[in-house]
Coordinates of C-alpha atoms and ligand atoms in Angstrom, one line a residue:
X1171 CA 140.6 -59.9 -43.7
X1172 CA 139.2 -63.8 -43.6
X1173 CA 140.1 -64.0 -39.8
X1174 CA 138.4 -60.8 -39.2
X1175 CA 135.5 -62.0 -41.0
X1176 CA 135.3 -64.7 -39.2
X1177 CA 136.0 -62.9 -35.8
X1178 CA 132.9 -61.4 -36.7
X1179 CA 130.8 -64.1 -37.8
X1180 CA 131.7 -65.7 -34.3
X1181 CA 130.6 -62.7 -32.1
X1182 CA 127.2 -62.5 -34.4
X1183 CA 126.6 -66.0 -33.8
X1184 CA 127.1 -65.6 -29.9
X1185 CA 124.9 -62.2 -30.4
X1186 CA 122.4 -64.6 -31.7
X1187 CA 122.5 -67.1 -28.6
X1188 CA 122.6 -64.8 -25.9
X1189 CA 119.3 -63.2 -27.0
X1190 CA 117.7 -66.7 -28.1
X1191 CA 118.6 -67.5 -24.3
X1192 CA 115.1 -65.6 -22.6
X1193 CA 116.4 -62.9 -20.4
X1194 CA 115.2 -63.3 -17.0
X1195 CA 111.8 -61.9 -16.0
X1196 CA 111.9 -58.9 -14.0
X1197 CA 109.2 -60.0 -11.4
X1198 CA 107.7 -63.8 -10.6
X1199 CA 105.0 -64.1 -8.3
X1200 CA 104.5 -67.5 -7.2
X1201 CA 102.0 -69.8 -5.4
X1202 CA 98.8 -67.5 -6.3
X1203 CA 95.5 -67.9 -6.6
X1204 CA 95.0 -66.6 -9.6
X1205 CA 91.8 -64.4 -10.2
X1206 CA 92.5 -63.4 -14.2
X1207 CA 89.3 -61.4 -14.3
X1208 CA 87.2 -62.7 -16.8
X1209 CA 85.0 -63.9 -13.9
X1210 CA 86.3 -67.5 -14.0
X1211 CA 87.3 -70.0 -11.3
X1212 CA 90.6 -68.9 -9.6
X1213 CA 93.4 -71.6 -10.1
X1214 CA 96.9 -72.2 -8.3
X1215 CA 100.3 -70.3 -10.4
X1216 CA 102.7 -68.0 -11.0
X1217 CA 103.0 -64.8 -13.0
X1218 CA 106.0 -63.9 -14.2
X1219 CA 106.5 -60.3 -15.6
X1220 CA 109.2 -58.2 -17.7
X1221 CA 109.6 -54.9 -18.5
X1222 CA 105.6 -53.2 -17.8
X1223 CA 104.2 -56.6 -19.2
X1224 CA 102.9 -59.9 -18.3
X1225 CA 105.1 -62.4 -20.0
X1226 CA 103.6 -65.7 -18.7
X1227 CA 101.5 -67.3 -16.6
X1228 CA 101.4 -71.0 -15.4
X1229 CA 101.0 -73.4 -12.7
X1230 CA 105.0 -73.4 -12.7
X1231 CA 107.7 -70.9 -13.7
X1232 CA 111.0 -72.0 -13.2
X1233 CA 113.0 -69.8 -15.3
X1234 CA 115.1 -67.1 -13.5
X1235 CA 113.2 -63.8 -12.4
X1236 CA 115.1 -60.7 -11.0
X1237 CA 112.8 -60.5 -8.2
X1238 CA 110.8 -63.5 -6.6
X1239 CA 107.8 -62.7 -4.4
X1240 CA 106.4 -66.1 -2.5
X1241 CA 102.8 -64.6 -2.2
X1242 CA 101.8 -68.3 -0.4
X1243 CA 98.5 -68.6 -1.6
X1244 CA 97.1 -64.8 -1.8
X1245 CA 94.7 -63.6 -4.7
X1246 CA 96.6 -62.5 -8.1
X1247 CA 94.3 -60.2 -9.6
X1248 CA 94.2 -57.5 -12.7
X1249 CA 95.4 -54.3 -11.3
X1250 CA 91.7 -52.4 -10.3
X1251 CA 90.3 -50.1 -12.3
X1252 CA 87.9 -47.2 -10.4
X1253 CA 85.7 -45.8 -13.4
X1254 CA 84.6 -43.1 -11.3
X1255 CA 86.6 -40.8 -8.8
X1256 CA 87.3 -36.8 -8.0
X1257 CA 91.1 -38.0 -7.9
X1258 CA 92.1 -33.9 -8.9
X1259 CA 90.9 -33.1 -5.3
X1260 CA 94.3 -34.3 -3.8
X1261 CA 96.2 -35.9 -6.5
X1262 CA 98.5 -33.0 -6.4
X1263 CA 98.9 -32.7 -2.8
X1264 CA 99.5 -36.4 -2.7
X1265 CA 100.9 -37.8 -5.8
X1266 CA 101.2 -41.3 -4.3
X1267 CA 97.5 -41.7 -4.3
X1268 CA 98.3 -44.1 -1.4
X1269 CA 94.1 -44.5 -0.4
X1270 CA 93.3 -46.1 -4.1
X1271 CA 96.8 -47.8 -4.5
X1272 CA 96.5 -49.9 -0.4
X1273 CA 93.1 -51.4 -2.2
X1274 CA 94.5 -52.5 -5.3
X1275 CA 93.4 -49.7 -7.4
X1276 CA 96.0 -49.2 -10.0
X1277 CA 93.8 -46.7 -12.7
X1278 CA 91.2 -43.5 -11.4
X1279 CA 89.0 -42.1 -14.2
X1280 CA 88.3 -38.3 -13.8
X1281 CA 86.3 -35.5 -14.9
X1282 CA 82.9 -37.2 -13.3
X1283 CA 79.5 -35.5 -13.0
X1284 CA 79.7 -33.0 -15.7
X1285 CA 82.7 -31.5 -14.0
X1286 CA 86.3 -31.8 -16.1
X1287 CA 89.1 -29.4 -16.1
X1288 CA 88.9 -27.4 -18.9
X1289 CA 90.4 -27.5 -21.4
X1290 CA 91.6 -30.9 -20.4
X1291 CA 94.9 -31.1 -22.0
X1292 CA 97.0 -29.3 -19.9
X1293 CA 95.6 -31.4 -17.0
X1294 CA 96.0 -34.3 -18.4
X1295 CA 100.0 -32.9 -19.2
X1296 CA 100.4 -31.4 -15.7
X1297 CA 99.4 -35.3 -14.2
X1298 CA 102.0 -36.9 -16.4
X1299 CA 104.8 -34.5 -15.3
X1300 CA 103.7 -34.9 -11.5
X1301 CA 104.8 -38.6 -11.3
X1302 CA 102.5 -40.1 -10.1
X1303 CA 102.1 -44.5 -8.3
X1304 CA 98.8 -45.2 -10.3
X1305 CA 97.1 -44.2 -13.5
X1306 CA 94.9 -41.9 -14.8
X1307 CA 92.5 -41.1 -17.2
X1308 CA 89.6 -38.7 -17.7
X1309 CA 86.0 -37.8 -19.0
X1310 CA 85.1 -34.4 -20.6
X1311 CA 82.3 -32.7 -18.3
X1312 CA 79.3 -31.4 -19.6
X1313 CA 78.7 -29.0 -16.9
X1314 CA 81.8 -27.7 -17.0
X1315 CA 81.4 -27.2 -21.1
X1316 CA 77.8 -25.4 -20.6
X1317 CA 79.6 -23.3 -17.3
X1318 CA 82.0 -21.9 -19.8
X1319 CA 79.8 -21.4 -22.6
X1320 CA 76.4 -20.6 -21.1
X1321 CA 76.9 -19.7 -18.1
X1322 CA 75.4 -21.3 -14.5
X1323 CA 71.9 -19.9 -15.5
X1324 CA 68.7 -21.5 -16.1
X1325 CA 68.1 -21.0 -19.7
X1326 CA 68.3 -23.0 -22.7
X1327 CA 71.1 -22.8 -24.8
X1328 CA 71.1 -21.2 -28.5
X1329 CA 71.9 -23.3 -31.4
X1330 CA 75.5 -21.3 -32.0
X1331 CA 76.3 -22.0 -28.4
X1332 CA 75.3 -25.9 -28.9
X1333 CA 77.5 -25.6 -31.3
X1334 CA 80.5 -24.3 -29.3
X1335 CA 79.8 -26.6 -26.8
X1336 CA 80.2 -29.7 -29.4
X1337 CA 83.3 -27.7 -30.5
X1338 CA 84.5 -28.0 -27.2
X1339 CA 83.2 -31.8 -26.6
X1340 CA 85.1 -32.7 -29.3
X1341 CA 88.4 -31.3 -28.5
X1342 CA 88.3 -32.8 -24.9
X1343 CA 87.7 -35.9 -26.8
X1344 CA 90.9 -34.9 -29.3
X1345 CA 93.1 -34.3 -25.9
X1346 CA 92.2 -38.1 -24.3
X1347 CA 88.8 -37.6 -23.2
X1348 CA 87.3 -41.5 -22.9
X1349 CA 84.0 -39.9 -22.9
X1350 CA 81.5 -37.5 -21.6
X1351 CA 80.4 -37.3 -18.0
X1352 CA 77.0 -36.0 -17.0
X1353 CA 76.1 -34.1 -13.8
X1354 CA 72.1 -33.4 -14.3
X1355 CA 71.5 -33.4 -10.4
X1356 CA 74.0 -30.3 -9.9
X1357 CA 74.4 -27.0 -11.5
X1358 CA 74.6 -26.2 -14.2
X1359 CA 74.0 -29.5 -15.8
X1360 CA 70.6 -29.5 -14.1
X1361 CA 69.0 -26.6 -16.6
X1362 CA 69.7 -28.4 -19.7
X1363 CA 67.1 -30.3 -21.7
X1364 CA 68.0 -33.8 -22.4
X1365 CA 67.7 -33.0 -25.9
X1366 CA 70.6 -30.4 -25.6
X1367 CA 72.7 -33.3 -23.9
X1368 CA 71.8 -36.1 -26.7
X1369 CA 73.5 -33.5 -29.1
X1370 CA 76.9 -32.8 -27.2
X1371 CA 76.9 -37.0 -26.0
X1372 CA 76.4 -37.9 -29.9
X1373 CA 80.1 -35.6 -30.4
X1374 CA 81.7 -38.1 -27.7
X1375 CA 80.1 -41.1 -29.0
X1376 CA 81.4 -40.1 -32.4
X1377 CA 85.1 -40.2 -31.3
X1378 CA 84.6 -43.0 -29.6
X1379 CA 83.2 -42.2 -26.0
X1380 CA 81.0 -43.2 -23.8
X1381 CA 78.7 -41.3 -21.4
X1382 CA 78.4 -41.5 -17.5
X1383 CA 75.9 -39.7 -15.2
X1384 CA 75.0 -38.7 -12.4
X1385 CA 71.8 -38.3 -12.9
X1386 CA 69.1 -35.9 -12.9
X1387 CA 67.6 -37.3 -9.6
X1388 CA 68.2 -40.0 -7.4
X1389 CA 65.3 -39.8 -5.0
X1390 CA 61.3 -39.1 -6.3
X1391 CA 62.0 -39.3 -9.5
X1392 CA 64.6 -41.7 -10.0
X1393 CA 62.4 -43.7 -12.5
X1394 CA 62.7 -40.6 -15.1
X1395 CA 66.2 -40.2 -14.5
X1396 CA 67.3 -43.8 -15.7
X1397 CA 65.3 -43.5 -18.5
X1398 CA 66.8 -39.9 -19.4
X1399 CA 69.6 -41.4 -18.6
X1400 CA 68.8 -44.3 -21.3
X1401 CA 67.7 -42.3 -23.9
X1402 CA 71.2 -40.8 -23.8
X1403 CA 73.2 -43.6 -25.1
X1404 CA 70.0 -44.6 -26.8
X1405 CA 69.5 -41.4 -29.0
X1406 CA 73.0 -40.1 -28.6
X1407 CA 74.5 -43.6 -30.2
X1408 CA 76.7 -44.3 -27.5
X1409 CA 77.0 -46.6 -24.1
X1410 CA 75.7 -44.9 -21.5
X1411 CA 76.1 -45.9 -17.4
X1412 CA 74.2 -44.7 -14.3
X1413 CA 76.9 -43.5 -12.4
X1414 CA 77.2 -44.7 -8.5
X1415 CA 73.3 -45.9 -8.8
X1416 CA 71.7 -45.0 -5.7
X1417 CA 67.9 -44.6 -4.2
X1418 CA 68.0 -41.4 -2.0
X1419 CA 65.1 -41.2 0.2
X1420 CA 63.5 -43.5 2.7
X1421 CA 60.2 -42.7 0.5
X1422 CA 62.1 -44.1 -2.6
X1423 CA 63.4 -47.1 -0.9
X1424 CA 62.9 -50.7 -2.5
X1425 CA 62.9 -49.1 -6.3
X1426 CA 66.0 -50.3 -7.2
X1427 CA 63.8 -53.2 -8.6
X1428 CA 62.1 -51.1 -11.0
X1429 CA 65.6 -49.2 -12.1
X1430 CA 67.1 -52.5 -12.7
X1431 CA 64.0 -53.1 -14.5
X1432 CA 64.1 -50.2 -16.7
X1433 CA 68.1 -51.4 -17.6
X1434 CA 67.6 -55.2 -18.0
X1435 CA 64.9 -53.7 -20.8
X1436 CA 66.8 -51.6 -22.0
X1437 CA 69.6 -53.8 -22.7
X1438 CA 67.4 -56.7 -24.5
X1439 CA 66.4 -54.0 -26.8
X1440 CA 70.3 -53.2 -27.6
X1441 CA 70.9 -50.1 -25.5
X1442 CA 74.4 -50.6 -24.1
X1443 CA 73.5 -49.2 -20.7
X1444 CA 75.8 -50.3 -17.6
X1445 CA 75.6 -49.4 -13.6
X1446 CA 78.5 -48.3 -11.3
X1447 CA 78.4 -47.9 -7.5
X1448 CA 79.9 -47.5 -4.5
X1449 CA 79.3 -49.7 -1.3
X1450 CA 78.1 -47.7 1.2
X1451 CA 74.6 -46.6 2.3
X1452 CA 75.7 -42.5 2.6
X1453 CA 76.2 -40.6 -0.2
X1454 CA 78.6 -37.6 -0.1
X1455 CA 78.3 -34.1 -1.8
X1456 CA 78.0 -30.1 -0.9
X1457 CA 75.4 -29.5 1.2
X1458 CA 74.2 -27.1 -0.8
X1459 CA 73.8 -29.1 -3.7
X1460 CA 72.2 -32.2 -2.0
X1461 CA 69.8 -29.7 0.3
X1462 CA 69.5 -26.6 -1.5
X1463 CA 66.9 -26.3 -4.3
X1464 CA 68.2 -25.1 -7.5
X1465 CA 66.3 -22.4 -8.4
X1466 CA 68.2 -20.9 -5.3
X1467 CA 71.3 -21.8 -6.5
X1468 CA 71.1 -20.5 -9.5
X1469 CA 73.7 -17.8 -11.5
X1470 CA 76.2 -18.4 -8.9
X1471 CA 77.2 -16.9 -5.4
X1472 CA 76.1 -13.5 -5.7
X1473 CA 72.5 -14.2 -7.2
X1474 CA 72.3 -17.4 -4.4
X1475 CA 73.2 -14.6 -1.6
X1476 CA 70.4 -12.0 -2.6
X1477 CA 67.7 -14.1 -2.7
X1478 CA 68.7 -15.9 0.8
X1479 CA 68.4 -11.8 2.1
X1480 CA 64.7 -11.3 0.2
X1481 CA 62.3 -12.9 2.8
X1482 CA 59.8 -13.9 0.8
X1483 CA 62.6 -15.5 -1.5
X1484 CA 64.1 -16.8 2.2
X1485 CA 61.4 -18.7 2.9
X1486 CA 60.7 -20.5 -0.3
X1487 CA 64.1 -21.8 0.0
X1488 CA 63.6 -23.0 3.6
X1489 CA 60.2 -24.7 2.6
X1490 CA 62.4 -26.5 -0.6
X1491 CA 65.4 -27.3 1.9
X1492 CA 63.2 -28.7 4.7
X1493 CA 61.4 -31.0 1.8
X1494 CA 65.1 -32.3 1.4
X1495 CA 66.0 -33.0 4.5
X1496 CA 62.8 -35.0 4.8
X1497 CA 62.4 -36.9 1.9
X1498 CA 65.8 -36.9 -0.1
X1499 CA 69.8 -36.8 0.8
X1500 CA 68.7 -35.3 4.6
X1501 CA 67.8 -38.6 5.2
X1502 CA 64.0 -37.8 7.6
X1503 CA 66.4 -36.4 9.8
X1504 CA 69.0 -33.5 10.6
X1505 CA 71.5 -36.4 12.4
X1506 CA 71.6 -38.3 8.9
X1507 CA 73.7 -35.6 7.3
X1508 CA 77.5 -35.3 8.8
X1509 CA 79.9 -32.6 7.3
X1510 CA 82.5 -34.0 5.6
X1511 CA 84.9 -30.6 6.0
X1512 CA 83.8 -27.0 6.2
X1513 CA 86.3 -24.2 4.6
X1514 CA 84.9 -21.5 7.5
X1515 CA 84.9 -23.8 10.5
X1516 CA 87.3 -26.9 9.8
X1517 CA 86.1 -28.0 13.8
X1518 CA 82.6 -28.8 12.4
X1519 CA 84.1 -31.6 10.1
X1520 CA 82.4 -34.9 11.5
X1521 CA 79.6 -33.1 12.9
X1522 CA 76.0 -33.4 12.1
X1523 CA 73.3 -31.2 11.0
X1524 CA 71.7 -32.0 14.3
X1525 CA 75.0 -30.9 16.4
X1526 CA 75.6 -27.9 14.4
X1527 CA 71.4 -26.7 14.9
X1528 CA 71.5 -27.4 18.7
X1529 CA 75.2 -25.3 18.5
X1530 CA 73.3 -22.6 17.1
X1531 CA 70.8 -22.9 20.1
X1532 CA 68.0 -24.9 18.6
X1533 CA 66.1 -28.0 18.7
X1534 CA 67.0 -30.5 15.7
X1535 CA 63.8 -30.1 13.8
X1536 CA 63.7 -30.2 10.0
X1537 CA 62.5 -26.9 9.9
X1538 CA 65.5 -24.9 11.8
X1539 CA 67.7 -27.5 10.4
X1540 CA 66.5 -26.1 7.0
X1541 CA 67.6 -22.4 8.8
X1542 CA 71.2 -23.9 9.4
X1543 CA 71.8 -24.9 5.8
X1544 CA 71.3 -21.4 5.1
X1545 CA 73.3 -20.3 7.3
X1546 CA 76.0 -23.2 6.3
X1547 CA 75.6 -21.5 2.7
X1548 CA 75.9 -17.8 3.6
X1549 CA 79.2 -18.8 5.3
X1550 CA 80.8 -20.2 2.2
X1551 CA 79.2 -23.6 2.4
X1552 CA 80.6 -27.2 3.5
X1553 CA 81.1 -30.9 2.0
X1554 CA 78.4 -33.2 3.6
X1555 CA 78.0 -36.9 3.8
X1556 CA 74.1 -38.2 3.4
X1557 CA 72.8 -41.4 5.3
X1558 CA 69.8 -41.6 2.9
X1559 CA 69.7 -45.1 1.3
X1560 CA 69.2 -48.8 1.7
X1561 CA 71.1 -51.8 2.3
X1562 CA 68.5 -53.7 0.7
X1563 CA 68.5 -51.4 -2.2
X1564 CA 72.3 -51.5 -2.4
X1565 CA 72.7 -55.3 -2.4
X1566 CA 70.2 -55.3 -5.3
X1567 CA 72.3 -53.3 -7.1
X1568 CA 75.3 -54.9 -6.2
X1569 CA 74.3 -58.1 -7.6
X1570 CA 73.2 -56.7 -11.2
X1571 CA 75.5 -58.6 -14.0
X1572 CA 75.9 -54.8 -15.5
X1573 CA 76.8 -53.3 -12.2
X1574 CA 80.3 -52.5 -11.6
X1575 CA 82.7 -50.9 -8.4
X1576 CA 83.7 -47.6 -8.7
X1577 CA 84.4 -45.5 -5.5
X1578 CA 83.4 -41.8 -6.2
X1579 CA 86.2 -41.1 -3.9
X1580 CA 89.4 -38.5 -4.0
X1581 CA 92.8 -38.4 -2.7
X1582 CA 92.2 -37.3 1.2
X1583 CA 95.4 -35.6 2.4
X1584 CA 95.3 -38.3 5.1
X1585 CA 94.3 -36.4 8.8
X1586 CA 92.4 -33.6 6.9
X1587 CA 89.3 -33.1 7.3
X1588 CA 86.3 -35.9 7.7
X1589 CA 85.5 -37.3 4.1
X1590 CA 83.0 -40.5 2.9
X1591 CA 85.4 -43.8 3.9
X1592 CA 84.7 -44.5 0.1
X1593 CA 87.7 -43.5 -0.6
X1594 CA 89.7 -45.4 1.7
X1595 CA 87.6 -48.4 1.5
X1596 CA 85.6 -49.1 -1.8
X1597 CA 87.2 -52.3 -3.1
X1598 CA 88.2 -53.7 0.1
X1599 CA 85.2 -53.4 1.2
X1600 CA 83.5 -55.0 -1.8
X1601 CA 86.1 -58.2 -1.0
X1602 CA 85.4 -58.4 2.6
X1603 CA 82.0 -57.5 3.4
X1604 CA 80.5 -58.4 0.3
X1605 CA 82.3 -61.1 -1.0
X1606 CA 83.5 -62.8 2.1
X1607 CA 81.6 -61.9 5.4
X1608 CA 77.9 -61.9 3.2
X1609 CA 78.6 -63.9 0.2
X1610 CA 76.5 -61.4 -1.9
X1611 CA 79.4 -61.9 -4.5
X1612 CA 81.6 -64.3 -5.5
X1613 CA 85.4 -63.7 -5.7
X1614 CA 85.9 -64.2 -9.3
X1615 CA 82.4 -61.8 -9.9
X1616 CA 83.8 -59.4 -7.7
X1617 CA 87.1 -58.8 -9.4
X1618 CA 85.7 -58.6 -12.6
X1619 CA 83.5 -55.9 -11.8
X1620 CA 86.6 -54.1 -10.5
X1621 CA 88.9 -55.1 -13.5
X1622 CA 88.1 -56.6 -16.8
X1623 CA 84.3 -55.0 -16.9
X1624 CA 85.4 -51.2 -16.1
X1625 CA 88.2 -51.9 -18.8
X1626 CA 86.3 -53.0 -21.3
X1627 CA 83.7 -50.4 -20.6
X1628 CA 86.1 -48.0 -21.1
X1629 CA 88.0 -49.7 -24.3
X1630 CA 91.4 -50.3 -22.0
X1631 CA 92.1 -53.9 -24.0
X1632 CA 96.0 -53.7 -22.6
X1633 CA 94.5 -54.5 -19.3
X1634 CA 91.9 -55.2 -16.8
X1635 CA 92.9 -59.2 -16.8
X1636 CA 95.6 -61.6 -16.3
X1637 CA 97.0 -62.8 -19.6
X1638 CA 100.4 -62.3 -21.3
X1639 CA 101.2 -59.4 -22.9
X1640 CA 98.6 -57.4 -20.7
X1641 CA 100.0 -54.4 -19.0
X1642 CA 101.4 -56.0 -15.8
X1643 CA 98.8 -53.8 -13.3
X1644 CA 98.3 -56.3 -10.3
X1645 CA 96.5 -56.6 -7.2
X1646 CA 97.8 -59.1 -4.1
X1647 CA 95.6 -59.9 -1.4
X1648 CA 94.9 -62.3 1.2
X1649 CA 91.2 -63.0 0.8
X1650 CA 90.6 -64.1 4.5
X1651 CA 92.5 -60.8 5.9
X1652 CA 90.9 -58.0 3.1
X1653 CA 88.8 -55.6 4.3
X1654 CA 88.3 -52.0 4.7
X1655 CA 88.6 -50.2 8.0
X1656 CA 87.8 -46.5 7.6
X1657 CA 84.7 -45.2 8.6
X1658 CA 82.7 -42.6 8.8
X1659 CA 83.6 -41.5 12.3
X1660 CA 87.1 -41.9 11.7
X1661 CA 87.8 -42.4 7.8
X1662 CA 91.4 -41.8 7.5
X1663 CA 92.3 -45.6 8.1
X1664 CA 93.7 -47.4 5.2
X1665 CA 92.3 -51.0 3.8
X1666 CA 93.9 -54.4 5.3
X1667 CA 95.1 -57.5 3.2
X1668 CA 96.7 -56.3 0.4
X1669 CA 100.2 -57.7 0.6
X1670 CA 101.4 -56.0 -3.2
X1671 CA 100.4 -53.8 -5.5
X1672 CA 102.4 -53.0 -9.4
X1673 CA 101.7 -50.7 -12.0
X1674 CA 103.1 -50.9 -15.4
X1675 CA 105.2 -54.0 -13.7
X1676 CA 106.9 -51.9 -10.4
X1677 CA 105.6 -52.9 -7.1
X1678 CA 103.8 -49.2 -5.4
X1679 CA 103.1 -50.9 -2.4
X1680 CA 104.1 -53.3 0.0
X1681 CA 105.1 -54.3 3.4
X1682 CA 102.5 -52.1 4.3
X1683 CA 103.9 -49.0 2.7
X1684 CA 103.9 -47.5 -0.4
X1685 CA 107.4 -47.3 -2.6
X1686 CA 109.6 -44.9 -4.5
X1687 CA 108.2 -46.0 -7.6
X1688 CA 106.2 -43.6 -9.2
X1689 CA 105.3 -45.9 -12.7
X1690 CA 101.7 -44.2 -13.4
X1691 CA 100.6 -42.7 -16.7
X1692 CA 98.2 -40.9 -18.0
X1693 CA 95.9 -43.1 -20.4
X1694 CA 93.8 -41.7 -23.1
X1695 CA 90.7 -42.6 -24.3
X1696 CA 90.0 -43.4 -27.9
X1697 CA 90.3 -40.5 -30.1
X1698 CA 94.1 -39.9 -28.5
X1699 CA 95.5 -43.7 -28.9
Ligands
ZN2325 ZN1 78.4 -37.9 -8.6

């Protein structure tokens, strides 16, 4: 009985050792420059990681690690985080996500522009099951919330319909919603009254969420739109960003001053308002949303197709489409807008407006370009791509303290079709254009607006920067070689530089290809945690 007592004692005590004695890490990268995205100074170390965590960082590690990855001098940064993506076009068709995860994005948000699956629940279930390399997240859309309630008519909404559509708000909210996205610039969410908004963003905000939109109208009356957008978060009691912040319109050009303006105010009166963008002069939509007016749009197909047949009706629309083409997303000219894929004639992908009209045997004036986008829309419509903005105007932007990176993007199935390089090339481009090739960034600015600032925007405090005990999302690139190479001519080309990318500590990517390891999650936003 005593020696088996004391058998036991003995085996407790050597229990007790062996786990005082740290296990080794999982994964040590060593010799980085270490970007920890708060937006200080890089310095020289190693991060060591075990299990889906950071577990130290120093100048030195020397303790034992599974894995040892010599990354001679690259950039260690936070895993990115894209605030704003279509990631559900694709994500099922290519689970890897391999066009955010080669540039260092390791979470996408969805649900953007008023448009969520709904409900969102059994999305945000279906993603989990899929396996997927990176995260994701999601917003509740408020178009998609007045669609099923309301309808896709111009009308205001009864008070029991408000009603519903707080009810239904609030459970996207109750199923991981981190907040509510606005699209006022497409339809539906371009007939309701801001009012009507304030009440369903005040539901998000009172779980917890924030709001992003895109907003009413990025080209003549931009000015209105920030401050609609403003009043949102103002009056609604929540943040509020300007989604991919843009001026549309050669006429508009140069007013990104006054926009900043409008948020730099905003915020020294306490408004919590915040910018994202992409960087890229070209925006990229339907072509019936960015060239159609909505009045023609309205009620759906059907209605959209009988008034395109009423001639009087017909040439309204062409007057209102022709106006777009000059002065908006059309850019003063039929060659500014490209199609991005067509569903009736996949050839005309990379095409312009310009191509197509001579095609349909005439010359590339505005006017019979306005003709061709009703023919585009009478055959079932395509995705366009907009050269309609400013590098000056983008720059500004760029350089705002409360402007982050966010691509817009999706996940191209890679060869299909000819869709905006964002995608592809968002963050890398940010890093070698921006940062290195025209130093309107620095480094450490650059990363936080891709890591710690999105994060915090969107309450993530397990990561978004370097520190121990942060989920071990990480970025590893070679600041001299980072860039982005797709384009718009030929898009599907994925970013250079990045050596390694982890999520939830397993490498997704390197030696230029992406892994087995499918760590992603779904995370939820604040009423779900
Ligand atoms: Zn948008």
């Amino acid at each position: 009985m005593r020696a088996m007592r004391h058998a036991l004692l003995a085996s407790l005590a050597l229990l007790a050792s062996v786990s005082a004695q740290p296990a080794p890490y999982d994964v040590l990268l060593k010799n980085g420059r270490i970007v920890d995205g708060t937006g200080s100074p890089w310095f020289t170390g190693d991060v060591a990681i075990r299990g889906d965590a950071i577990a130290k960082i120093a100048p030195s590690i020397t303790e034992p690690a599974t894995r040892v990855i010599d990354v001679h001098g690259s950039v260690i940064a936070p895993g990115f985080i894209d605030i704003h993506t279509h990631a559900r076009r694709g994500i099922t068709q290519a689970p890897t996500a391999p066009n955010y995860a080669r540039q260092g994005v390791t979470t996408v948000m969805e649900g953007p522009d008023g448009s969520s699956p709904l409900p969102l629940a059994p999305f945000l279930a279906q993603m989990e099951t899929l396996k997927i390399s990176i995260n994701i997240g999601s917003f509740v859309g408020q178009g998609s919330v007045r669609s099923a309630v309301v309808g896709d008519t111009n009308r205001r909404a009864t008070p029991a319909e408000i009603q519903k559509m707080t009810g239904l708000v609030e459970q996207g909210m109750k199923d991981g919603a981190f907040g509510i996205s606005t699209g006022l610039f497409y339809v539906p969410g371009t007939f309701t009254p801001t009012e009507e908004v304030i009440e369903l963003a005040k539901a998000a905000g009172r779980l917890g969420g924030i709001h992003e939109s895109h907003q009413r109208d990025d080209a003549a009356k931009l000015l209105e739109s920030v401050n609609e957008t403003i009043a949102i978060g103002e009056k609604g009691g929540l943040p509020t960003q300007i989604s991919h912040a843009k001026v549309v319109g050669v006429a508009n050009w140069g007013r990104s001053a006054d926009m900043l303006a409008l948020v730099d105010a905003a915020r020294a009166r306490g408004v919590d308002v915040t910018i994202d963008q992409y960087p890229y002069t070209a925006s990229s939509t339907s072509v019936a949303a960015a060239l159609v007016p909505a009045w023609v749009l309205e009620g759906g197909r059907e209605a959209t197709l009988a008034r395109l047949k009423e001639p009087g009706s017909r040439e309204k629309a062409k007057g209102g489409i022709a106006m777009m083409i000059r002065d908006e997303r059309g850019g003063g000219d039929p060659k500014n807008v490209q199609f991005a894929s067509c569903g009736f004639d996949p050839s005309l992908a990379g095409k312009t407006l310009a191509d197509l009209t001579r095609a349909r045997g005439m010359a590339p004036t505005i006017r019979n370009a306005a003709e061709v986008v009703m023919w585009i829309v009478e055959q079932g419509g395509c995705q366009g791509i907009f050269h309609a903005m400013s590098e000056r105007d983008l720059v500004r932007i760029m350089r705002h303290p409360a402007t982050m990176v966010a691509s817009d993007g999706e996940v191209p199935v890679f060869g299909r079709a000819n869709p905006h390089p964002r995608s592809y090339g968002t963050f890398a481009r940010v890093l070698g254009v921006y940062v290195r090739d025209k130093k309107v960034l620095t480094l450490e600015d650059a990363v936080r607006k891709m890591s710690a600032f999105p994060a915090a925007r969107l309450g993530l405090s397990d990561r978004g920067v370097l520190r121990p005990g942060m989920k071990a999302d990480i970025a590893v690139f070679d600041a001299a070689k980072v860039r982005d190479t797709a384009t718009f001519a030929k898009p599907h080309q994925y970013a250079e530089g990045f050596s390694h990318v982890i999520v939830g500590g397993q490498v997704v990517f390197e030696n230029g290809e992406m892994t087995a390891a499918r760590p992603g999650h779904v995370l939820y936003g604040p009423a779900r945690r």
